[in-house]
XYZ file of C-alpha atoms in Angstrom:
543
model
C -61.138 64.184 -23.276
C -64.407 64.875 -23.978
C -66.160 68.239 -22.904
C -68.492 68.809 -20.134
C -71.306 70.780 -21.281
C -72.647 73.474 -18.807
C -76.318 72.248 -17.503
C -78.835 74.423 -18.950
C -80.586 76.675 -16.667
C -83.928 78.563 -16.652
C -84.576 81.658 -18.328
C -86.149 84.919 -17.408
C -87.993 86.637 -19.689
C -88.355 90.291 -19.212
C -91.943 91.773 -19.628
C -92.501 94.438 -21.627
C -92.970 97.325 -19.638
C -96.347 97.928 -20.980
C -99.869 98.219 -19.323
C -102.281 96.639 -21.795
C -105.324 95.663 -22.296
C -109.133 96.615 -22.535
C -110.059 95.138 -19.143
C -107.232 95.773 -17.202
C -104.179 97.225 -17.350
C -102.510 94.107 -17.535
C -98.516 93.518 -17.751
C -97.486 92.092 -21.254
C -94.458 90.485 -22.723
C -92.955 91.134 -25.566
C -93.120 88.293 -28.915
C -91.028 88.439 -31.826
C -92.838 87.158 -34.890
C -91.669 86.337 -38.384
C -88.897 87.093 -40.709
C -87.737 88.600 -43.417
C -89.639 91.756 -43.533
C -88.379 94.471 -44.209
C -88.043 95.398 -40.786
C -87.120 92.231 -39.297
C -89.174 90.436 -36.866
C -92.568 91.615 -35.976
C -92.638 92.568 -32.413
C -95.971 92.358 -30.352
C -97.428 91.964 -26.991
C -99.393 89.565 -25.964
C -100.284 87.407 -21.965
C -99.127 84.618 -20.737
C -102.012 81.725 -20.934
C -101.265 78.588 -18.816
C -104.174 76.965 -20.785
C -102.812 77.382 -24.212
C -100.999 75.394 -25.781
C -99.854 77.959 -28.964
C -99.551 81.644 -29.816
C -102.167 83.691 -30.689
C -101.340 87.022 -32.592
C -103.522 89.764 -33.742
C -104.471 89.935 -37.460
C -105.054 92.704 -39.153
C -108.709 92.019 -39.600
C -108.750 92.582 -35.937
C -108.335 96.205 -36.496
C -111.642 97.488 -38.537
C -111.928 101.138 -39.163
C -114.843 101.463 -36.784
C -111.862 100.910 -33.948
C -109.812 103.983 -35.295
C -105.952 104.529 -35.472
C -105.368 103.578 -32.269
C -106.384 100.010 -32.449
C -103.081 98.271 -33.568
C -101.220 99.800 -30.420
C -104.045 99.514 -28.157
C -103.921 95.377 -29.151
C -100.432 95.138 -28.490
C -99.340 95.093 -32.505
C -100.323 93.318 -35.246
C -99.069 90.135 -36.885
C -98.828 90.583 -40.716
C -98.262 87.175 -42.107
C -97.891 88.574 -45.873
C -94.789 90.301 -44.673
C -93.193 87.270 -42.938
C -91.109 85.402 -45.890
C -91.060 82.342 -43.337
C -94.915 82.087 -42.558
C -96.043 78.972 -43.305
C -100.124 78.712 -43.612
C -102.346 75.741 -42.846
C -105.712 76.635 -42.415
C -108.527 78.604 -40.347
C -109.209 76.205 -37.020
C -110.283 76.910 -33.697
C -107.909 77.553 -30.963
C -109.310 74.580 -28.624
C -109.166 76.749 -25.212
C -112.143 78.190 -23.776
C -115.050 76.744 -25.424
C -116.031 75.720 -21.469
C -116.659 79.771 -20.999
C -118.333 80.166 -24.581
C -115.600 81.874 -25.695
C -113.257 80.072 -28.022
C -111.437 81.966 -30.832
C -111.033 80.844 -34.419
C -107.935 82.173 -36.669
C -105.555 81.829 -39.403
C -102.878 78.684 -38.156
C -99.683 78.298 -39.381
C -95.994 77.930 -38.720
C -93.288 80.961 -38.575
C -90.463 81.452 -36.243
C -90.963 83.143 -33.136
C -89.099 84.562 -29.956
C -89.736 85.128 -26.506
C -88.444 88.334 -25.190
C -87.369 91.794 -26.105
C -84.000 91.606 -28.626
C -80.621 92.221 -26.910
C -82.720 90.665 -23.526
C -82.898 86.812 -22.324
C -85.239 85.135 -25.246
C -86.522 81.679 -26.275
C -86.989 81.174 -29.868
C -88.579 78.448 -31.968
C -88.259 78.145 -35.800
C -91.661 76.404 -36.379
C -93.809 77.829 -33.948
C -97.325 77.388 -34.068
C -99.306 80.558 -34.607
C -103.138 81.798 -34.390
C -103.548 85.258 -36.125
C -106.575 85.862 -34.518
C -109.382 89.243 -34.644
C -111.397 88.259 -31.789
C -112.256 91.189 -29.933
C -112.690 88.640 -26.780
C -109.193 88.606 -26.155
C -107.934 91.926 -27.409
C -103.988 90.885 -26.757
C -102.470 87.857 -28.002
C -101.338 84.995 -26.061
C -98.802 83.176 -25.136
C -99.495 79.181 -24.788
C -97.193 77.981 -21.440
C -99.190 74.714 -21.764
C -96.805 71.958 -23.360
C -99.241 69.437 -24.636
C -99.277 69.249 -28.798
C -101.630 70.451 -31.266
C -103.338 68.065 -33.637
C -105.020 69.727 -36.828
C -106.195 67.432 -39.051
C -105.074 63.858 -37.495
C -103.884 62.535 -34.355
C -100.976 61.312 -35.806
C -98.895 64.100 -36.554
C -99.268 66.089 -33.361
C -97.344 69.129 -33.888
C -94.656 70.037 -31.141
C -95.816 73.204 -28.515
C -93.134 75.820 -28.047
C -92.520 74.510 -24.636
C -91.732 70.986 -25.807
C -89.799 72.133 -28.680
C -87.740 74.567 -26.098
C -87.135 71.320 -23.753
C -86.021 69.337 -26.896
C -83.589 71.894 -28.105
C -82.052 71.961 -24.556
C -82.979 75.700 -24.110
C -84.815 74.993 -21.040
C -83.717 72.653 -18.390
C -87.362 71.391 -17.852
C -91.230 71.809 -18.805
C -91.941 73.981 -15.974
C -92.532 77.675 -15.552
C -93.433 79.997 -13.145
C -95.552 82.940 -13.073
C -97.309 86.139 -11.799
C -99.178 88.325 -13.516
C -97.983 91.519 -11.589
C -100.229 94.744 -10.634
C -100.428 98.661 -11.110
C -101.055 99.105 -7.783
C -98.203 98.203 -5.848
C -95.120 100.543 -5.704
C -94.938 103.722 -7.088
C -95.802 103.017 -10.741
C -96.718 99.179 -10.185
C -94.925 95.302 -10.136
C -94.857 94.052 -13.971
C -95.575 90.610 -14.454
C -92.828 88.006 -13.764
C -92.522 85.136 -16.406
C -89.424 82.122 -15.892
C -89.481 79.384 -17.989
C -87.795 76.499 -16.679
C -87.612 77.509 -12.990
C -89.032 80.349 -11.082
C -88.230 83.412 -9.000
C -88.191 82.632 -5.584
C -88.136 85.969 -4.352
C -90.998 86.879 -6.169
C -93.326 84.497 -3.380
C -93.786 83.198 0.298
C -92.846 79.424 -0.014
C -94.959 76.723 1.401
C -94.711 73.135 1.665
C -98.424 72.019 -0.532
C -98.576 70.958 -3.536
C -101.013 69.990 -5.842
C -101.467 67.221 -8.334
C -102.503 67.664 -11.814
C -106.114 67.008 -12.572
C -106.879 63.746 -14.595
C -108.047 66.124 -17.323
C -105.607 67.381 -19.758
C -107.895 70.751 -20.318
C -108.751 71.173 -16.572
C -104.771 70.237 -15.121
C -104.398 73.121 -12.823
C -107.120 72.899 -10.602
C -107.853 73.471 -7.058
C -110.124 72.733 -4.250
C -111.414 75.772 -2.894
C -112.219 75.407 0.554
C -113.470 79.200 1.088
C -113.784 82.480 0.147
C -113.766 84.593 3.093
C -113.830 88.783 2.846
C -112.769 91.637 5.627
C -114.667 94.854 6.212
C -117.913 92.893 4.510
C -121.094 91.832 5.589
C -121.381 88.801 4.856
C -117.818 88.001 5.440
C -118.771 84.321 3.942
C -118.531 84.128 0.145
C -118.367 81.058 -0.875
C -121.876 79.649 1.233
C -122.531 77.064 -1.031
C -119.301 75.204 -0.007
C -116.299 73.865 -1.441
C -115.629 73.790 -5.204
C -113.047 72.762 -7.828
C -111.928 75.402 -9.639
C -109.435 75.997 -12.375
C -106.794 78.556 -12.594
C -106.529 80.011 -16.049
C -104.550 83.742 -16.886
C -106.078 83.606 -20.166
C -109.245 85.263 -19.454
C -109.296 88.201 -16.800
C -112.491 87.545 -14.457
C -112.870 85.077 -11.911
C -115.918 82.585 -12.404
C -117.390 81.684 -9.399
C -121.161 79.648 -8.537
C -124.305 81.863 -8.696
C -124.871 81.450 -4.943
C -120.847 82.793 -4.545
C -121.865 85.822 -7.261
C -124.708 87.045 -4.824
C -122.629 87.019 -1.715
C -120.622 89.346 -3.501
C -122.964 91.097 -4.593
C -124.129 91.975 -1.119
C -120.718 92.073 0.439
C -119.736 94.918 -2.189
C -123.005 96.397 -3.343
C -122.374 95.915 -6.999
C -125.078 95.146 -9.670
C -124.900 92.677 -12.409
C -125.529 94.919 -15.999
C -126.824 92.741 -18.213
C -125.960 95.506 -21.074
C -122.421 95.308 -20.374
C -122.199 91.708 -18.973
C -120.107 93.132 -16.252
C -120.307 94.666 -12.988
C -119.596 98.284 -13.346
C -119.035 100.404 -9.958
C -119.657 104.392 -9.908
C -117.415 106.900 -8.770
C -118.562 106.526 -5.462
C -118.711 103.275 -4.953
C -115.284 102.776 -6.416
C -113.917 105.258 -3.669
C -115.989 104.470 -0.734
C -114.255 100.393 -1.671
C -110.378 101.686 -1.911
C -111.594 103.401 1.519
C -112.545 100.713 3.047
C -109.901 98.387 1.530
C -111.650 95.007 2.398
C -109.335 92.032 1.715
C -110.429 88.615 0.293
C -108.836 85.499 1.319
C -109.053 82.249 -1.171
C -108.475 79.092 0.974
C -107.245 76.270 -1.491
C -106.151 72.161 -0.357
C -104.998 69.352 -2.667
C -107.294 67.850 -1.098
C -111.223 67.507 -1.726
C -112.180 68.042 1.764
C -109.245 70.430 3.086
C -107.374 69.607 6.279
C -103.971 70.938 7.095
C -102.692 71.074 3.540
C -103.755 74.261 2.072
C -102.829 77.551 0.800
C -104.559 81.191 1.296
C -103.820 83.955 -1.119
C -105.200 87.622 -0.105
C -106.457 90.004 -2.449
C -106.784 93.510 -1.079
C -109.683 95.645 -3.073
C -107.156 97.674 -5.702
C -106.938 93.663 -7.116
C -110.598 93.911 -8.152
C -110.097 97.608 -9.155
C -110.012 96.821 -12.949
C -111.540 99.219 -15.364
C -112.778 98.306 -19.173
C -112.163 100.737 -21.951
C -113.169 100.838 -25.894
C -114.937 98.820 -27.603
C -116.067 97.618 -24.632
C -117.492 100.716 -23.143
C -117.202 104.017 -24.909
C -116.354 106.090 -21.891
C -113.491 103.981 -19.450
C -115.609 102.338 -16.851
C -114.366 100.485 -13.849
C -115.564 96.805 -13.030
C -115.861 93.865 -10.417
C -113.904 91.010 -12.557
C -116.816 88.339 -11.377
C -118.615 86.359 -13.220
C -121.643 84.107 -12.793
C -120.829 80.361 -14.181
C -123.855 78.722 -15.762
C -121.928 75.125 -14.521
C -119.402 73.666 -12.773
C -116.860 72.821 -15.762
C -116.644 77.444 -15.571
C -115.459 77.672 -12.241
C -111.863 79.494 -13.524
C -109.578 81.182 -11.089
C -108.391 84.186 -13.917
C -105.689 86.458 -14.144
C -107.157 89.047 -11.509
C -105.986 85.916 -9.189
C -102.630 85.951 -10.211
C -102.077 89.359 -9.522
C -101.774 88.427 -6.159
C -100.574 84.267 -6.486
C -97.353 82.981 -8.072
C -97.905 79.578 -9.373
C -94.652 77.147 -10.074
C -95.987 74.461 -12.645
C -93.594 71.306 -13.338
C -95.465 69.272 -16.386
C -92.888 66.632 -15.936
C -94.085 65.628 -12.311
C -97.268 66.509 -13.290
C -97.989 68.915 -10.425
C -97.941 72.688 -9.706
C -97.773 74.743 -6.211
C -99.295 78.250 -5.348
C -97.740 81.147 -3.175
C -98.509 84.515 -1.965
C -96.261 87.478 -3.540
C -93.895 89.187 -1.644
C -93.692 92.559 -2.779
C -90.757 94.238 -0.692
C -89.129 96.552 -3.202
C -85.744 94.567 -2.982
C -87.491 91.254 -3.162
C -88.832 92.453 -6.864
C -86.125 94.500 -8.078
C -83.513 91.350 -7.350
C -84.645 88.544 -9.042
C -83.493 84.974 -8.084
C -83.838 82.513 -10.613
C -84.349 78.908 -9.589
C -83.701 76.087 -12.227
C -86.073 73.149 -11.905
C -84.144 69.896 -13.420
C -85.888 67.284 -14.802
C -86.575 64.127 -12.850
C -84.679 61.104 -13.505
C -87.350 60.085 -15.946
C -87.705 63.393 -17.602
C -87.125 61.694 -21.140
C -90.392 59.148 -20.780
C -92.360 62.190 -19.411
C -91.259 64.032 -22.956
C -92.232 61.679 -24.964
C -95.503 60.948 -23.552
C -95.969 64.715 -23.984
C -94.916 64.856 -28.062
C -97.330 62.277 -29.154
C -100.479 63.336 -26.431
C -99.722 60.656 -24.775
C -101.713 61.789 -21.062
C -104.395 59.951 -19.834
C -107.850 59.875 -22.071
C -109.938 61.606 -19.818
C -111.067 64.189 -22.579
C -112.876 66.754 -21.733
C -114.930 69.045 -24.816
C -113.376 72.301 -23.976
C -109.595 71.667 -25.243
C -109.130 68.746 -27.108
C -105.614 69.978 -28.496
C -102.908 66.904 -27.511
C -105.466 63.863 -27.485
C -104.475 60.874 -25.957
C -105.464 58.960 -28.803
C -103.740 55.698 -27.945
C -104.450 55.284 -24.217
C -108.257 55.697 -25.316
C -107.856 53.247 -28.038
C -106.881 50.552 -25.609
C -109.475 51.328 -22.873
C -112.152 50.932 -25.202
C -110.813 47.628 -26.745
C -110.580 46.271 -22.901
C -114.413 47.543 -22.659
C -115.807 46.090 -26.198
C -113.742 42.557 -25.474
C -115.294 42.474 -21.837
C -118.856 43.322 -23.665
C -118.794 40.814 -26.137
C -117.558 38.218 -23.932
C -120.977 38.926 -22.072
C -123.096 38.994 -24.998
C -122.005 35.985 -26.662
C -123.684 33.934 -23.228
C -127.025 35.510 -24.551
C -129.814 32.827 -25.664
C -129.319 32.186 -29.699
C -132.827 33.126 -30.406
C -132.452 36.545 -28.960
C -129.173 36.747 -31.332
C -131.777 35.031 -33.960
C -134.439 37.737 -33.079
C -131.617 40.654 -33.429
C -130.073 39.946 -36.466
C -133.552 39.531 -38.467
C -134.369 43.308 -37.407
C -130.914 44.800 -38.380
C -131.905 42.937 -41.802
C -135.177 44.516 -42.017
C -133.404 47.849 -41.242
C -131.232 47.295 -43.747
C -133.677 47.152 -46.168
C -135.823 50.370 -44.879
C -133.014 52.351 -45.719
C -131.978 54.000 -49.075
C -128.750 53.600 -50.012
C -128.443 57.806 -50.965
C -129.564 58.436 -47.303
C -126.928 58.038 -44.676
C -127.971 57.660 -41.517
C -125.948 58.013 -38.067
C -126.268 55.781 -35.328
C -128.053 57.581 -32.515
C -127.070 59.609 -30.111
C -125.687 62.204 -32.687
C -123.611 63.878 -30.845
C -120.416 62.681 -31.679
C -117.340 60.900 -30.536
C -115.899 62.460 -26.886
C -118.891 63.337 -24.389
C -121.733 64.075 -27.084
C -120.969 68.171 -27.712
C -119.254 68.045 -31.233
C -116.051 69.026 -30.044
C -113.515 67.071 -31.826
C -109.758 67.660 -32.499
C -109.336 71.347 -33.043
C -113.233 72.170 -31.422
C -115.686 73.408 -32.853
C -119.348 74.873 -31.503
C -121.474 73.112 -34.566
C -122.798 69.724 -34.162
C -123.210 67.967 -37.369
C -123.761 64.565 -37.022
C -120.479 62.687 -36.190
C -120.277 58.643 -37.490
C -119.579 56.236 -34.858
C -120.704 52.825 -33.619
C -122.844 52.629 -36.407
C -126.033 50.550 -36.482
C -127.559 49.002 -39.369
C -126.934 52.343 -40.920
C -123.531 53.533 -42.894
C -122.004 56.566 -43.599
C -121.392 57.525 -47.287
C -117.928 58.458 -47.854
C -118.685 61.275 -50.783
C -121.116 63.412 -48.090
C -119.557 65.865 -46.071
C -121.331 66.405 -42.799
C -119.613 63.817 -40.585
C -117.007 66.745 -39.284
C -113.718 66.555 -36.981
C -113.027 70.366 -37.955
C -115.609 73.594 -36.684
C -116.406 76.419 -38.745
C -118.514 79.282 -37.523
C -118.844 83.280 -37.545
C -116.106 85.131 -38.986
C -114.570 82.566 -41.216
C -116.639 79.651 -41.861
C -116.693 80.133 -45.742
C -113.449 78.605 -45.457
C -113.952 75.968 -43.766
C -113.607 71.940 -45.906
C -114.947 69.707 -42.988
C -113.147 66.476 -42.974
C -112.989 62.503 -40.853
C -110.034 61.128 -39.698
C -108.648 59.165 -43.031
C -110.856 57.273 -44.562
C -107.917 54.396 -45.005
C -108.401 54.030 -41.662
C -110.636 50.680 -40.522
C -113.564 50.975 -39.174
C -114.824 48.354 -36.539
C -118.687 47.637 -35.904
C -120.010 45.577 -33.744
C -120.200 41.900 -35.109
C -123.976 41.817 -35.922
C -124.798 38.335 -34.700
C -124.199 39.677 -31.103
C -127.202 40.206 -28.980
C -127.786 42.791 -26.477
């Protein structure tokens, strides 16, 4: 008789017990990194990011002198890859996340084994994990990727499995779902830590409600809301979102909330804070800091599934001690508190940050592609007694997997995050489009097709064979920004539907892969592979 196997069920992972961070304090948990070294695994501390899709670690070139003794604590540990016997390196890329807020990283990738949780505690642990051992000041913790889509370094296809897929696929996690909090100082006695499931979620860690929200279309924008309104207590004015509803995306990864300029100067008013253009920040004094926590105002974020609200939607309530954050070294060089807004220069910034989540539990299920939002409860027996929820898969849980392990979601790309490409669903849309286009061209008089072809020939000719040219617009393949693959913030000219002009193969130039700032010497710029065809249009077609 054959043996039942127990059903797997969602794990817990215990946060550190750390307050981190240099725009904080924030509650970490704790990553075990490497092998082999002479004293084991590397441990470090890094956030929860339900944008990325990998881990980031700190290098050690993250940790000049100018940043004293201090730094590798202060940054939750360092990541020294020469000391792991199972790091495996690839290459310097760029992370893909945040390029929308100008603030993507680049690092050292590779591949080294790595585990979720404190040892002797509840962990997840993946043998070929996928690694950034970043120094970017911008994000002075590491991170940890929740986000299960794949990476793809050098060619879509051999997308490299996320540490949430590879959990699922090992059977170590019931589902690809997670929920999440980030957790506060300023409730209880000495604060709530974060709270972190994977594969379920802690229902007495929120209020349940009955709404739930759809994924965006967008693979780098999935978790986003309508905000209906922004509404504040003790203010004047009370309104703070006056320029009306927005979409707006919820990302832990950075700390602020990024809100439309007309939102940043209700705030302004409501809370009589100043934009420094020194610090990029708003800093509050002494006295204004006490005279807020006095008055305690409370703001209310209204959010709906639905573009234009009705009776499905969800409020979460910040009280002032959320925004009560303070930024430290190298920041500032005397600890300063802040308001965590800032001003987005466009739409594609509006991002919901971790401040948010101090107050919101989100339950994300990647398999139904959809994700809810609840207020915290924060009754001391509520937090103190977990109780773990396992999310099972749906009945067609092995489809949605797959579609995940190749980046199989719908093409609607956006420049910020182009990790997990749906290569193939793009492929076919534009075959449908460039069949339905030459259909219609063909019906075009033959002397216009006559009239065509004779000036691609005398183009031809104008043009020196050691001179490349790039059909115009230049700027590249997915929405013109020169974000391809892993992104990058360089535009050099990217070869598409070429003209009467043709790329030569022995230039570089035509790039898939960024380099900038800290480590562009090392960058060797590369197309997808050249065995690959290349399609044109047919040059007898008019247009």
């Amino acid at each position: 008789m054959k043996r039942q196997e127990a059903p797997v069920q969602a794990v817990s992972i215990q946060p550190s017990q750390y307050w981190d961070g240099i725009d904080g304090p924030w509650s970490s948990f704790p990553l075990q990194l490497g092998s082999g070294s002479v004293g084991g695994q590397q441990v470090v501390r890094v956030m929860p990011s339900t944008a990325g899709n990998a881990i980031w670690a700190i290098a050690p070139q993250g940790c000049p002198s100018s940043y004293g003794s201090g730094c590798a604590s202060s940054r939750g540990g360092l990541f020294l890859t020469n000391e792991s016997l199972t790091w495996t390196p690839n290459s310097i890329y760029q992370t893909g996340i945040e390029a929308n807020l100008d603030q993507e990283a680049s690092g050292f990738a590779g591949f080294d084994h790595a585990s979720l949780g404190w040892s002797g505690s509840p962990t997840v642990s993946n043998s070929h994990a996928i690694i950034f051992d970043i120094a970017d000041s911008n994000y002075w913790l590491g991170v940890f990727g929740l986000n299960p889509t794949p990476t793809n370094f050098t060619t879509f296809s051999d997308p490299q499995t996320s540490f949430m897929t590879y959990l699922l696929d090992t059977h170590a996690i019931p589902s690809l779902t997670y929920g999440y909090t980030a957790g506060n100082q300023y409730r209880g006695e000495a604060g709530v830590f974060g709270s972190l499931t994977l594969g379920g979620y802690d229902a007495n860690r929120f209020f349940h409600n009955e709404v739930t929200f759809d994924f965006f279309a967008d693979i780098s924008r999935d978790l986003l809301v309508n905000l209906q309104t922004i509404t504040a207590t003790e203010t004047s004015p009370t309104n703070l979102l006056p320029g009306g509803p927005i979409a707006i995306y919820i990302d832990s990864t950075v700390p602020e909330i990024w809100l439309p300029p007309t939102a940043c100067a209700a705030f302004e008013a409501a809370f009589n804070i100043t934009w420094n253009t020194t610090l990029n920040h708003y800093p509050i004094t002494a006295d204004q800091r006490q005279h807020l926590l006095n008055l305690n105002p409370k703001v209310t974020f209204t959010m709906s599934p639905d573009v234009y609200g009705g009776a499905r939607n969800v409020s979460i309530e910040l009280p002032y001690a959320a925004f009560d954050l303070q930024l430290s070294f190298p920041i500032v060089d005397t600890a300063t508190y802040y308001f965590p807004l800032m001003q987005a220069a466009n739409e594609t910034q509006y991002t919901l940050g971790r401040t948010f989540l101090q107050e919101a539990y989100i339950v994300v299920d990647y398999q139904r592609q959809n994700f809810s939002l609840g207020q915290c409860r924060w009754a001391q027996e509520m937090v103190q007694t977990p109780n773990i929820v396992t999310i099972s898969p749906p009945s067609s849980a092995s489809a949605s997997a797959s579609a995940l392990s190749g980046g199989g979601f719908e093409p609607h790309l956006s420049t910020a995050f182009i990790v997990g490409v749906a290569v193939g669903g793009a492929a076919v849309l534009a075959a449908v489009a460039l069949g339905v286009f030459l259909m219609v061209q063909r019906k075009r008089r033959k002397a216009e097709q006559q009239r065509l072809a004779a000036e691609k020939s005398a183009a031809v000719e104008r043009t020196s064979p050691h001179r490349p040219l790039i059909s115009w617009p230049m700027g590249g393949e997915l929405g013109g920004t020169g974000v391809h693959e892993i992104a990058q913030p360089l535009r050099p000219a990217q070869a598409e539907m070429d003209g009467p002009y043709k790329t030569d193969p022995r230039q570089h130039g035509y790039s898939e892969l960024g380099g900038h700032g800290y480590y562009k010497a090392y960058y060797q710029v590369q197309e997808m592979d050249g065995t690959t065809p290349i399609y044109e249009m047919p040059s007898e077609v008019g247009r």
